[in-house]
CSV table of C-alpha atoms in Angstrom, one decimal:
chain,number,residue,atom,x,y,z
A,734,UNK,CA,129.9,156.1,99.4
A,735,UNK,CA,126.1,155.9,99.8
A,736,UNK,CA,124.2,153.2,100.8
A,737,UNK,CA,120.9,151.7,98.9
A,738,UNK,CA,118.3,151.3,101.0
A,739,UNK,CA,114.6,149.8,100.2
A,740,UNK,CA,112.5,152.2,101.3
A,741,UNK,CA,113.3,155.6,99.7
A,742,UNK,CA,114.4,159.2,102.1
A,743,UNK,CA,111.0,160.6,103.4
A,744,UNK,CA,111.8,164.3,103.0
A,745,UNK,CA,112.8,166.5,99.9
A,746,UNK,CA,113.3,169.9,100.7
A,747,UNK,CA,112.9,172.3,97.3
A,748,UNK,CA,114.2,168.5,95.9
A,749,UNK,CA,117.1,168.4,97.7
A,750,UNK,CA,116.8,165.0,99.6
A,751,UNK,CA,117.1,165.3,103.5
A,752,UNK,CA,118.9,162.0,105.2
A,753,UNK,CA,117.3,160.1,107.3
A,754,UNK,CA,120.3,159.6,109.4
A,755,UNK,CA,119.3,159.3,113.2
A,756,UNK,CA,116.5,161.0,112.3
A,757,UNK,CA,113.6,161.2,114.7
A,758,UNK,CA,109.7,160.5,113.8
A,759,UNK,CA,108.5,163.4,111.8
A,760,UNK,CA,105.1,165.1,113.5
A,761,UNK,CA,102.6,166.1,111.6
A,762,UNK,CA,99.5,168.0,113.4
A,763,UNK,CA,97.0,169.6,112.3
A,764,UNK,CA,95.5,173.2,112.8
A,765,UNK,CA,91.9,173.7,111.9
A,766,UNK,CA,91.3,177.8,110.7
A,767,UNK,CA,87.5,177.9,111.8
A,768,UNK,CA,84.8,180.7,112.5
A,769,UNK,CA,82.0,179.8,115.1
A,770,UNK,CA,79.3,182.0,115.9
A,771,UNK,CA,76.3,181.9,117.9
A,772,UNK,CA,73.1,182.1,116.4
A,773,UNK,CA,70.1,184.5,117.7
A,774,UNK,CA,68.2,181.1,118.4
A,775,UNK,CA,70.8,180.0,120.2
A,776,UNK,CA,72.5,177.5,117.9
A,777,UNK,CA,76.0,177.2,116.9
A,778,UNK,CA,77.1,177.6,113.4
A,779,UNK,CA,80.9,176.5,112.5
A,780,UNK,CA,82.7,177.4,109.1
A,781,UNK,CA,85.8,175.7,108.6
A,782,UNK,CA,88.0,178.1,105.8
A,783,UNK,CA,90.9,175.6,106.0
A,784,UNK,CA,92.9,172.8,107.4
A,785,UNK,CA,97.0,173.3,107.8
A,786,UNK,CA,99.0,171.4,109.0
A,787,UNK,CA,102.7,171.6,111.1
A,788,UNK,CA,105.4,169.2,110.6
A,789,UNK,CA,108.4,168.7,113.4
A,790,UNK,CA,111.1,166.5,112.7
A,791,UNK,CA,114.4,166.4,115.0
A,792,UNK,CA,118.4,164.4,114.5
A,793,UNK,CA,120.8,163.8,117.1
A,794,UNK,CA,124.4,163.3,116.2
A,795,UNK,CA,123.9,164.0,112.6
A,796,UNK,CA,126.8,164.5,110.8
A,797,UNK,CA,128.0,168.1,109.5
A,798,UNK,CA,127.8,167.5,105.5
A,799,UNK,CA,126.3,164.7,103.2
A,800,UNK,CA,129.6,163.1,102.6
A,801,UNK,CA,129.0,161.7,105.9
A,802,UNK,CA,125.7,160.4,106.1
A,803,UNK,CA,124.8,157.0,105.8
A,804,UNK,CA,123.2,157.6,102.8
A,805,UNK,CA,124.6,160.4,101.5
A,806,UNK,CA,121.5,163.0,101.5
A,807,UNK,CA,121.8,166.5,103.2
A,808,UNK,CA,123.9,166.7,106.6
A,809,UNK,CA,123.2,169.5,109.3
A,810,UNK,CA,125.2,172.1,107.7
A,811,UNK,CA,123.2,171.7,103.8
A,812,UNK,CA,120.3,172.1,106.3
A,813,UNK,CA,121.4,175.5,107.7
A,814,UNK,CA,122.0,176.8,104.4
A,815,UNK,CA,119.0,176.0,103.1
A,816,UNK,CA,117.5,177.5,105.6
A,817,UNK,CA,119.5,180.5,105.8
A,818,UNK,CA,118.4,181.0,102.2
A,819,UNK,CA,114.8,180.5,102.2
A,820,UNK,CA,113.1,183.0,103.9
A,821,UNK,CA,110.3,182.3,102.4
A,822,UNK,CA,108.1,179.0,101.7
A,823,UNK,CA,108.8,176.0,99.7
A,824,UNK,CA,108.1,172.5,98.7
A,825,UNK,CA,107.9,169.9,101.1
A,826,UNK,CA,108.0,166.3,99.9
A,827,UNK,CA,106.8,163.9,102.1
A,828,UNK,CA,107.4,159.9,100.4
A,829,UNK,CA,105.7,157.2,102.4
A,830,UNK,CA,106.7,153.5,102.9
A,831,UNK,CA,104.5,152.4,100.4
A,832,UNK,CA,105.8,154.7,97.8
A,833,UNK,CA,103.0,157.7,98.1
A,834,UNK,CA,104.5,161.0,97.6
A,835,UNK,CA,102.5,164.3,99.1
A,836,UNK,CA,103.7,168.2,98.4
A,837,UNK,CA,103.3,170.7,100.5
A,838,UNK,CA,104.0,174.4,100.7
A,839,UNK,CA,105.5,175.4,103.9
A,840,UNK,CA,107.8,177.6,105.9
A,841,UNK,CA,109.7,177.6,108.6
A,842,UNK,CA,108.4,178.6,112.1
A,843,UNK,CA,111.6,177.2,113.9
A,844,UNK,CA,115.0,175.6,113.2
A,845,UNK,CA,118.0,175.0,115.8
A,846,UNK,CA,121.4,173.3,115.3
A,847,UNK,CA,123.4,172.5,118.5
A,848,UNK,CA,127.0,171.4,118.2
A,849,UNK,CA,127.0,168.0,120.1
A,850,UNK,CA,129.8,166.2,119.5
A,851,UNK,CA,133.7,167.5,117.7
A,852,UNK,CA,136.8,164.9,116.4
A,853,UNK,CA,137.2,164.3,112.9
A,854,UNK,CA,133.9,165.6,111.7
A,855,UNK,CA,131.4,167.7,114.0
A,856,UNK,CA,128.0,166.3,115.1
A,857,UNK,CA,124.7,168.2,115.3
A,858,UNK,CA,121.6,167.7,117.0
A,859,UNK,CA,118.6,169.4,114.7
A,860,UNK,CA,115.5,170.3,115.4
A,861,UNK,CA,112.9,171.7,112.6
A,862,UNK,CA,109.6,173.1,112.7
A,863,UNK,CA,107.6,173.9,109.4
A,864,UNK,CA,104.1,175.3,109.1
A,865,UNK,CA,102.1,174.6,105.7
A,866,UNK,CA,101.5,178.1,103.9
């Protein structure tokens, strides 16, 4: 049975809601896509095309399937699908303590799934790397 929480999960995936159990801090860094050039006088000219950003967020001993988690959102194994079948990019829903929700269009660069712990139901550590399209 899931648990209500106050603040809401901080990660949709294509709107499928990722748990937040034993979830890491998700890092968010930013790569600026700029041109400099030096100028005949000998000055420096800088045009920035865009801003993207990366996001990294890791689990340990998350459980294999939502029926698991403490609150009943996406477990390792939902996340291996998904990302099994996305090759491509998709939404990224970010919802923030205070209720703000930001999208972004991403992919991912890197995902791993270690088998940590085994009894009654498996435990996973995760690891996920996305980079905004």
């Amino acid at each position: 049975m899931a648990m209500t929480f106050a603040k809401p999960r901080l990660m949709r995936w294509d709107s499928n809601a990722v748990t937040d159990h034993n979830r890491g801090e998700l890092s968010m860094d930013v790569e600026r896509i700029e041109k400099k050039q030096r100028m005949v006088d000998g000055t420096m000219r800088k045009y920035i095309v865009a801003d993207k950003r990366t996001f990294g967020v890791q689990w340990q001993n998350l459980p294999h399937s939502a029926s698991y988690t403490v609150d009943g959102f996406w477990g390792a194994r939902e996340m291996q699908d998904f990302f099994d079948a996305t090759p491509g990019d998709f939404t990224l829903e970010l919802t923030y303590g205070d209720g703000t929700v930001e999208t972004f269009e991403v992919m991912f660069s890197d995902f791993n799934m270690n088998l940590t712990k085994r009894g009654a139901f498996d435990f996973y550590e995760v690891t996920v790397s996305m980079e905004q399209v």
